[in-house]
Amino acid sequence: MALKMGMQGRLWAVPLALVLLSSSALAQEGTAQTGDAAGSSTPSATAAPASSSSDEGQAGSMISGLSPLIEDVQIVGPWDQDGTKGVWRTVMARDPADPSRSHFFLQQIAGAEGGATLVKTIEITEIGEMGGAVVGYRADEPSSDEPSGLSLFFEIVPRDGEISETYELHVQPDGSYDFGFATN
């Protein structure tokens, strides 16, 4: 992870990240279509049941409930707004109707006593509209001017191209964002 956090940030972010998998946004039971994670052109309506064991536990149950179309989940940085603190989480998933198309979401998750709370989900629609393949992305360190903002840099290979292009995304805790070609 390119993002560097202070020791205190890492100490609470890791346990918080473990709790975050219980968010209903990723584990909606029976509503998501599924398909081959490698990008099959015909997603199936149901997933094959995961093998279960008596010692699978609650975490294993949450993970086995995730759609195979979810390709990437990351904690990419902290945020703090009006005294509420949490982390930014990214989720990238394939479109069930068009597996060659990615959907990219940002989520704000607040730490809460005994768990975490999903505050907001923002889809970055421009990424899905471009087509092509997101081949990587990384978070930049928060700036001193915007310590709760988030900056991500994407490498995207256009559908009709062979060489990746770099894009940047700047997001504020209120959910507003700017997305476009990288300027540096």
XYZ file of N, CA, C and O in Angstrom, residues 10-171:
648
model
N -2.489 2.932 11.922
C -2.408 1.528 11.555
C -3.018 0.641 12.620
O -3.651 -0.357 12.315
N -2.827 0.986 13.874
C -3.319 0.133 14.949
C -4.837 0.031 14.957
O -5.385 -1.027 15.207
N -5.535 1.126 14.672
C -6.991 1.019 14.683
C -7.528 0.659 13.305
O -8.602 0.099 13.192
N -6.785 0.933 12.236
C -7.275 0.636 10.893
C -7.300 -0.859 10.610
O -8.204 -1.351 9.950
N -6.327 -1.611 11.109
C -6.286 -3.049 10.830
C -7.468 -3.765 11.465
O -8.205 -4.473 10.772
N -7.735 -3.608 12.781
C -8.920 -4.279 13.328
C -10.210 -3.769 12.685
O -11.131 -4.541 12.453
N -10.247 -2.472 12.373
C -11.428 -1.918 11.732
C -11.619 -2.552 10.367
O -12.733 -2.905 9.983
N -10.526 -2.755 9.637
C -10.623 -3.375 8.319
C -11.201 -4.774 8.411
O -11.967 -5.203 7.546
N -10.864 -5.507 9.454
C -11.404 -6.852 9.618
C -12.909 -6.829 9.857
O -13.646 -7.676 9.373
N -13.366 -5.838 10.576
C -14.795 -5.722 10.870
C -15.567 -5.258 9.643
O -16.729 -5.591 9.461
N -14.903 -4.532 8.745
C -15.574 -3.926 7.607
C -16.187 -4.941 6.655
O -17.127 -4.638 5.947
N -15.692 -6.140 6.643
C -16.224 -7.137 5.733
C -17.669 -7.480 6.025
O -18.353 -8.078 5.214
N -18.169 -7.086 7.181
C -19.553 -7.400 7.512
C -20.540 -6.398 6.929
O -21.733 -6.550 7.106
N -20.065 -5.395 6.198
C -20.963 -4.393 5.618
C -21.938 -5.033 4.651
O -21.573 -5.849 3.827
N -23.172 -4.635 4.732
C -24.199 -5.215 3.881
C -24.023 -4.839 2.425
O -24.571 -5.496 1.551
N -23.262 -3.801 2.115
C -23.085 -3.399 0.728
C -22.357 -4.458 -0.074
O -22.540 -4.555 -1.280
N -21.530 -5.271 0.558
C -20.800 -6.295 -0.172
C -21.434 -7.660 -0.055
O -21.198 -8.533 -0.876
N -22.207 -7.901 0.961
C -22.723 -9.248 1.197
C -24.242 -9.280 1.143
O -24.890 -9.764 2.044
N -24.817 -8.752 0.080
C -26.261 -8.772 -0.045
C -26.664 -10.171 -0.464
O -26.358 -10.618 -1.551
N -27.362 -10.820 0.412
C -27.698 -12.215 0.203
C -28.719 -12.381 -0.910
O -29.775 -11.760 -0.894
N -28.368 -13.228 -1.877
C -29.296 -13.633 -2.921
C -29.658 -12.581 -3.939
O -30.492 -12.828 -4.781
N -29.062 -11.387 -3.917
C -29.462 -10.371 -4.860
C -28.448 -10.159 -5.963
O -28.804 -9.663 -7.019
N -27.212 -10.503 -5.771
C -26.190 -10.253 -6.779
C -26.079 -11.433 -7.712
O -26.069 -12.573 -7.293
N -26.004 -11.141 -9.020
C -25.718 -12.195 -9.961
C -24.241 -12.489 -9.871
O -23.444 -11.631 -9.560
N -23.877 -13.691 -10.186
C -22.483 -14.067 -10.101
C -22.016 -14.652 -11.411
O -22.812 -15.053 -12.249
N -20.726 -14.713 -11.576
C -20.144 -15.288 -12.773
C -18.712 -15.638 -12.508
O -18.212 -15.484 -11.406
N -18.043 -16.097 -13.533
C -16.647 -16.471 -13.430
C -15.817 -15.231 -13.135
O -15.917 -14.233 -13.830
N -14.987 -15.277 -12.104
C -14.173 -14.122 -11.727
C -13.205 -13.740 -12.819
O -12.719 -12.629 -12.859
N -12.904 -14.632 -13.749
C -11.978 -14.323 -14.830
C -12.659 -13.529 -15.928
O -12.041 -13.126 -16.880
N -13.983 -13.278 -15.810
C -14.653 -12.440 -16.794
C -15.437 -13.226 -17.823
O -15.433 -12.884 -18.985
N -16.102 -14.271 -17.456
C -16.943 -15.037 -18.361
C -17.954 -14.114 -19.005
O -18.458 -13.190 -18.385
N -18.283 -14.363 -20.245
C -19.221 -13.479 -20.926
C -20.662 -13.750 -20.542
O -21.538 -12.982 -20.878
N -20.940 -14.838 -19.844
C -22.299 -15.122 -19.422
C -22.330 -15.408 -17.929
O -22.111 -16.527 -17.489
N -22.588 -14.372 -17.131
C -22.632 -14.595 -15.690
C -23.810 -15.481 -15.321
O -24.869 -15.392 -15.919
N -23.608 -16.323 -14.341
C -24.687 -17.198 -13.905
C -25.515 -16.498 -12.837
O -25.065 -15.554 -12.215
N -26.725 -16.986 -12.632
C -27.620 -16.367 -11.670
C -27.339 -16.820 -10.248
O -27.753 -16.188 -9.313
N -26.643 -17.938 -10.102
C -26.346 -18.416 -8.763
C -24.887 -18.846 -8.689
O -24.283 -19.200 -9.686
N -24.344 -18.814 -7.504
C -22.965 -19.236 -7.291
C -22.973 -20.658 -6.751
O -23.897 -21.063 -6.057
N -21.924 -21.384 -7.062
C -21.791 -22.717 -6.495
C -21.576 -22.581 -4.999
O -20.868 -21.683 -4.553
N -22.195 -23.441 -4.201
C -22.031 -23.314 -2.761
C -20.579 -23.538 -2.353
O -19.900 -24.407 -2.893
N -20.120 -22.708 -1.452
C -18.762 -22.848 -0.940
C -18.738 -24.002 0.040
O -19.717 -24.279 0.718
N -17.603 -24.672 0.071
C -17.502 -25.750 1.044
C -17.527 -25.140 2.433
O -16.963 -24.086 2.671
N -18.223 -25.767 3.314
C -18.304 -25.220 4.659
C -17.845 -26.270 5.657
O -18.016 -27.454 5.457
N -17.261 -25.783 6.694
C -16.850 -26.668 7.771
C -17.404 -26.109 9.065
O -17.769 -24.951 9.151
N -17.476 -26.919 10.062
C -18.063 -26.474 11.317
C -17.228 -25.390 11.989
O -17.742 -24.638 12.794
N -15.939 -25.284 11.621
C -15.107 -24.255 12.237
C -14.893 -23.048 11.323
O -14.011 -22.248 11.540
N -15.743 -22.909 10.290
C -15.630 -21.796 9.351
C -15.773 -20.452 10.060
O -15.065 -19.522 9.769
N -16.691 -20.347 10.973
C -16.868 -19.134 11.745
C -17.596 -18.039 11.003
O -17.906 -18.150 9.830
N -17.839 -16.969 11.732
C -18.589 -15.843 11.193
C -17.840 -15.158 10.057
O -18.438 -14.801 9.054
N -16.525 -14.978 10.186
C -15.761 -14.324 9.125
C -15.814 -15.143 7.843
O -15.993 -14.597 6.750
N -15.690 -16.441 7.958
C -15.762 -17.302 6.782
C -17.117 -17.238 6.110
O -17.222 -17.261 4.880
N -18.167 -17.127 6.893
C -19.513 -17.011 6.339
C -19.675 -15.718 5.553
O -20.287 -15.704 4.490
N -19.118 -14.626 6.077
C -19.200 -13.352 5.364
C -18.465 -13.429 4.034
O -18.963 -12.971 3.011
N -17.283 -14.013 4.052
C -16.478 -14.090 2.840
C -17.135 -14.989 1.802
O -17.167 -14.664 0.620
N -17.684 -16.111 2.207
C -18.301 -17.016 1.242
C -19.568 -16.411 0.637
O -20.004 -16.846 -0.418
N -20.141 -15.379 1.265
C -21.327 -14.724 0.733
C -21.032 -13.636 -0.287
O -21.946 -13.102 -0.888
N -19.751 -13.317 -0.508
C -19.399 -12.279 -1.478
C -19.597 -12.782 -2.902
O -19.289 -13.924 -3.212
N -20.057 -11.915 -3.763
C -20.227 -12.258 -5.170
C -18.866 -12.480 -5.823
O -17.929 -11.719 -5.580
N -18.755 -13.467 -6.698
C -17.509 -13.658 -7.443
C -17.206 -12.497 -8.392
O -16.097 -12.379 -8.888
N -18.184 -11.652 -8.668
C -17.959 -10.497 -9.531
C -17.209 -9.377 -8.811
O -16.745 -8.440 -9.445
N -17.088 -9.448 -7.496
C -16.297 -8.476 -6.749
C -14.835 -8.880 -6.905
O -14.436 -9.954 -6.486
N -14.063 -8.008 -7.543
C -12.689 -8.357 -7.885
C -11.645 -7.739 -6.984
O -10.517 -8.220 -6.936
N -11.989 -6.672 -6.284
C -10.978 -6.007 -5.488
C -11.649 -5.232 -4.362
O -12.652 -4.555 -4.584
N -11.095 -5.339 -3.165
C -11.547 -4.578 -2.006
C -10.288 -4.131 -1.267
O -9.428 -4.955 -0.988
N -10.186 -2.825 -1.000
C -9.007 -2.305 -0.307
C -9.396 -1.196 0.660
O -10.317 -0.437 0.393
N -8.657 -1.108 1.743
C -8.722 0.055 2.622
C -7.600 0.971 2.133
O -6.443 0.558 2.075
N -7.943 2.209 1.749
C -6.943 3.063 1.103
C -6.581 4.321 1.889
O -5.710 5.071 1.455
N -7.215 4.579 3.008
C -6.821 5.734 3.795
C -7.843 6.132 4.839
O -8.972 5.664 4.822
N -7.423 7.008 5.738
C -8.322 7.481 6.797
C -9.111 8.715 6.358
O -8.733 9.416 5.424
N -10.217 8.979 7.048
C -10.939 10.243 6.891
C -11.472 10.665 8.257
O -11.628 9.868 9.165
N -11.732 11.956 8.370
C -12.232 12.552 9.605
C -13.095 13.732 9.197
O -12.627 14.642 8.517
N -14.363 13.693 9.554
C -15.267 14.788 9.209
C -16.184 15.063 10.383
O -16.890 14.159 10.852
N -16.158 16.283 10.859
C -17.014 16.718 11.958
C -16.900 15.808 13.182
O -17.894 15.465 13.823
N -15.676 15.368 13.478
C -15.434 14.536 14.651
C -15.674 13.050 14.461
O -15.399 12.252 15.341
N -16.202 12.645 13.305
C -16.386 11.227 13.010
C -15.168 10.763 12.222
O -14.791 11.385 11.241
N -14.563 9.655 12.660
C -13.365 9.139 12.000
C -13.658 7.775 11.405
O -14.487 7.024 11.908
N -12.945 7.486 10.337
C -13.113 6.186 9.704
C -12.083 5.972 8.627
O -11.042 6.624 8.592
N -12.399 5.041 7.734
C -11.502 4.704 6.637
C -12.261 4.750 5.321
O -13.477 4.598 5.276
N -11.500 4.994 4.252
C -12.018 4.873 2.900
C -11.791 3.434 2.454
O -10.710 2.883 2.643
N -12.806 2.822 1.852
C -12.664 1.484 1.278
C -13.048 1.569 -0.190
O -13.998 2.254 -0.556
N -12.300 0.870 -1.039
C -12.635 0.795 -2.453
C -13.163 -0.605 -2.754
O -12.730 -1.578 -2.146
N -14.099 -0.660 -3.689
C -14.660 -1.939 -4.133
C -14.780 -1.864 -5.651
O -15.385 -0.943 -6.184
N -14.170 -2.837 -6.325
C -14.302 -2.911 -7.770
C -15.006 -4.217 -8.112
O -14.648 -5.277 -7.595
N -16.023 -4.107 -8.970
C -16.817 -5.284 -9.339
C -17.110 -5.249 -10.829
O -17.189 -4.183 -11.435
N -17.277 -6.427 -11.380
C -17.677 -6.568 -12.785
C -19.177 -6.369 -12.900
O -19.934 -6.726 -12.010
N -19.604 -5.809 -14.023
C -21.020 -5.615 -14.303
C -21.623 -6.966 -14.692
O -21.135 -7.610 -15.620
N -22.673 -7.440 -13.997
C -23.270 -8.728 -14.338
C -23.785 -8.779 -15.777
O -23.746 -9.824 -16.413
N -24.246 -7.655 -16.311
C -24.771 -7.624 -17.673
C -23.671 -7.511 -18.724
O -23.879 -7.871 -19.877
N -22.495 -6.988 -18.347
C -21.378 -6.811 -19.280
C -20.078 -7.020 -18.512
O -19.486 -6.058 -18.008
N -19.616 -8.260 -18.398
C -18.436 -8.564 -17.582
C -17.147 -7.880 -18.041
O -16.162 -7.893 -17.327
N -17.148 -7.249 -19.226
C -15.950 -6.523 -19.648
C -15.913 -5.120 -19.039
O -14.948 -4.401 -19.201
N -16.966 -4.761 -18.318
C -17.081 -3.418 -17.743
C -16.930 -3.478 -16.223
O -17.541 -4.310 -15.561
N -16.122 -2.567 -15.687
C -15.916 -2.489 -14.233
C -16.752 -1.380 -13.624
O -16.981 -0.349 -14.252
N -17.189 -1.610 -12.409
C -17.814 -0.568 -11.595
C -16.867 -0.328 -10.428
O -16.370 -1.275 -9.820
N -16.642 0.929 -10.099
C -15.714 1.271 -9.026
C -16.465 2.096 -7.985
O -17.103 3.091 -8.315
N -16.396 1.651 -6.734
C -17.098 2.314 -5.642
C -16.118 2.726 -4.556
O -15.148 2.014 -4.278
N -16.399 3.837 -3.919
C -15.701 4.268 -2.707
C -16.712 4.206 -1.584
O -17.875 4.579 -1.766
N -16.260 3.749 -0.444
C -17.134 3.722 0.722
C -16.432 4.408 1.884
O -15.227 4.251 2.072
N -17.207 5.165 2.642
C -16.729 5.735 3.894
C -17.272 4.860 5.001
O -18.479 4.629 5.093
N -16.362 4.358 5.825
C -16.748 3.488 6.918
C -16.257 4.117 8.209
O -15.077 4.470 8.328
N -17.168 4.298 9.147
C -16.831 4.908 10.428
C -16.626 3.827 11.466
O -17.363 2.837 11.499
N -15.620 4.036 12.293
C -15.412 3.131 13.416
C -16.492 3.390 14.451
O -16.897 4.521 14.674
N -16.986 2.337 15.032
C -18.010 2.459 16.068
C -17.696 1.438 17.143
O -17.081 0.409 16.869
N -18.117 1.744 18.337
C -17.886 0.801 19.424
C -18.527 -0.533 19.070
O -19.705 -0.607 18.742
N -17.725 -1.572 19.107
C -18.227 -2.902 18.809
C -18.332 -3.207 17.326
O -18.902 -4.211 16.939
N -17.815 -2.351 16.444
C -17.882 -2.656 15.014
C -17.613 -1.445 14.159
O -16.852 -0.563 14.519
N -18.270 -1.402 13.039
C -18.108 -0.322 12.076
C -19.454 -0.047 11.419
O -20.335 -0.907 11.408
N -19.576 1.160 10.861
C -20.810 1.567 10.219
C -20.497 2.087 8.827
O -19.592 2.901 8.667
N -21.242 1.632 7.834
C -21.113 2.149 6.484
C -21.815 3.497 6.442
O -23.013 3.596 6.688
N -21.049 4.558 6.157
C -21.588 5.917 6.149
C -22.102 6.290 4.770
O -23.189 6.835 4.628
N -21.312 5.996 3.735
C -21.660 6.454 2.399
C -20.997 5.560 1.363
O -19.875 5.103 1.554
N -21.688 5.338 0.240
C -21.130 4.643 -0.911
C -21.256 5.564 -2.113
O -22.331 6.112 -2.361
N -20.156 5.724 -2.833
C -20.106 6.614 -3.992
C -19.619 5.793 -5.174
O -18.548 5.195 -5.110
N -20.391 5.739 -6.264
C -19.887 5.087 -7.469
C -19.197 6.128 -8.327
O -19.739 7.201 -8.583
N -18.006 5.793 -8.788
C -17.269 6.653 -9.716
C -17.680 6.184 -11.106
O -17.059 5.304 -11.710
N -18.763 6.752 -11.615
C -19.404 6.274 -12.841
C -18.510 6.437 -14.069
O -18.635 5.664 -15.021
N -17.623 7.414 -14.033
C -16.753 7.654 -15.186
C -15.902 6.429 -15.522
O -15.602 6.164 -16.685
N -15.510 5.660 -14.515
C -14.678 4.482 -14.752
C -15.461 3.424 -15.529
O -14.964 2.859 -16.499
N -16.697 3.188 -15.147
C -17.526 2.227 -15.869
C -17.869 2.682 -17.273
O -17.945 1.874 -18.197
N -18.058 3.982 -17.444
C -18.425 4.523 -18.754
C -17.275 4.469 -19.743
O -17.499 4.425 -20.944
N -16.025 4.463 -19.249
C -14.867 4.449 -20.141
C -14.694 3.110 -20.834
O -14.088 3.041 -21.889
N -15.153 2.051 -20.201
C -14.815 0.725 -20.704
C -13.349 0.479 -20.383
O -12.738 1.188 -19.599
N -12.791 -0.506 -20.976
C -11.392 -0.789 -20.706
C -11.198 -1.529 -19.401
O -12.146 -1.940 -18.756
N -9.942 -1.678 -19.034
C -9.599 -2.463 -17.852
C -8.771 -1.643 -16.883
O -7.769 -1.034 -17.271
N -9.193 -1.619 -15.630
C -8.394 -1.010 -14.576
C -7.314 -2.039 -14.245
O -7.608 -3.115 -13.748
N -6.061 -1.701 -14.554
C -4.975 -2.648 -14.313
C -4.242 -2.362 -13.009
O -3.390 -3.124 -12.594
N -4.602 -1.264 -12.369
C -4.018 -0.950 -11.075
C -4.442 0.425 -10.609
O -4.838 1.274 -11.409
N -4.380 0.617 -9.293
C -4.605 1.935 -8.724
C -3.906 2.002 -7.383
O -3.632 0.992 -6.759
N -3.581 3.217 -6.988
C -2.889 3.416 -5.716
C -3.365 4.716 -5.085
O -3.769 5.648 -5.770
N -3.302 4.742 -3.771
C -3.676 5.944 -3.027
C -2.442 6.796 -2.816
O -1.339 6.283 -2.644
N -2.638 8.092 -2.830
C -1.579 9.033 -2.500
C -1.745 9.414 -1.038
O -2.846 9.329 -0.488
N -0.677 9.842 -0.406
C -0.770 10.264 0.991
C -1.664 11.492 1.101
O -1.656 12.351 0.219
N -2.450 11.581 2.171
C -3.286 12.770 2.355
C -2.412 14.024 2.457
O -1.310 13.985 3.004
N -2.911 15.126 1.914
C -2.162 16.378 1.988
C -2.477 17.088 3.298
O -3.507 16.838 3.922
N -1.604 17.977 3.702
C -1.859 18.748 4.928
C -3.031 19.699 4.742
O -3.701 20.056 5.699
N -3.299 20.109 3.492
C -4.444 20.986 3.205
C -5.778 20.237 3.291
O -6.786 20.800 3.686
N -5.793 18.986 2.875
C -7.007 18.162 2.873
C -6.705 16.808 3.523
O -6.663 15.783 2.844
N -6.509 16.769 4.844
C -6.099 15.514 5.487
C -7.142 14.397 5.429
O -6.795 13.235 5.553
N -8.408 14.724 5.196
C -9.448 13.692 5.123
C -9.873 13.398 3.698
O -10.720 12.547 3.464
N -9.284 14.122 2.745
C -9.577 13.855 1.342
C -8.832 12.615 0.887
O -7.965 12.083 1.584
N -9.164 12.137 -0.287
C -8.534 10.941 -0.833
C -8.133 11.213 -2.268
O -8.916 11.765 -3.043
N -6.908 10.833 -2.622
C -6.432 10.920 -4.003
C -6.009 9.532 -4.449
O -5.205 8.878 -3.789
N -6.585 9.079 -5.553
C -6.240 7.785 -6.143
C -5.746 8.013 -7.562
O -6.265 8.876 -8.271
N -4.759 7.217 -7.950
C -4.222 7.261 -9.305
C -4.457 5.900 -9.942
O -4.105 4.868 -9.376
N -5.074 5.899 -11.125
C -5.473 4.680 -11.826
C -4.651 4.485 -13.081
O -4.356 5.446 -13.786
N -4.356 3.244 -13.392
C -3.810 2.846 -14.689
C -4.931 2.082 -15.376
O -5.373 1.038 -14.892
N -5.401 2.633 -16.506
C -6.528 2.042 -17.223
C -6.123 1.825 -18.679
O -5.643 2.743 -19.333
N -6.319 0.597 -19.162
C -6.084 0.292 -20.566
C -7.427 0.449 -21.271
O -8.372 -0.294 -20.963
N -7.526 1.411 -22.199
C -8.800 1.614 -22.905
C -9.176 0.370 -23.711
O -8.325 -0.414 -24.111
N -10.467 0.208 -23.942
C -10.968 -0.949 -24.684
C -10.294 -1.072 -26.051
O -10.018 -2.167 -26.509
N -10.049 0.048 -26.688
C -9.449 0.032 -28.027
C -7.949 0.329 -27.998
O -7.358 0.654 -29.015
N -7.322 0.226 -26.841
C -5.902 0.560 -26.733
C -5.065 -0.591 -26.223
O -5.577 -1.646 -25.849
N -3.764 -0.378 -26.233
C -2.825 -1.375 -25.745
C -1.969 -0.849 -24.610
O -1.355 -1.619 -23.892
N -1.908 0.460 -24.463
C -1.060 1.087 -23.446
C -1.962 1.754 -22.414
O -2.917 2.445 -22.759
N -1.632 1.539 -21.142
C -2.459 2.128 -20.091
C -2.294 3.641 -20.046
O -1.253 4.185 -20.399
N -3.348 4.282 -19.622
C -3.364 5.723 -19.425
C -3.579 5.969 -17.942
O -4.253 5.202 -17.263
N -3.004 7.061 -17.428
C -3.104 7.369 -16.004
C -4.197 8.409 -15.771
O -4.241 9.438 -16.442
N -5.058 8.106 -14.803
C -6.139 8.999 -14.406
C -6.006 9.275 -12.917
O -5.401 8.499 -12.180
N -6.592 10.380 -12.487
C -6.574 10.693 -11.061
C -7.984 10.985 -10.575
O -8.823 11.488 -11.310
N -8.198 10.637 -9.316
C -9.477 10.843 -8.652
C -9.196 11.540 -7.329
O -8.343 11.090 -6.568
N -9.881 12.650 -7.089
C -9.753 13.381 -5.824
C -11.140 13.452 -5.200
O -12.073 13.955 -5.813
N -11.260 12.932 -3.971
C -12.553 12.815 -3.298
C -12.491 13.548 -1.958
O -11.500 13.458 -1.233
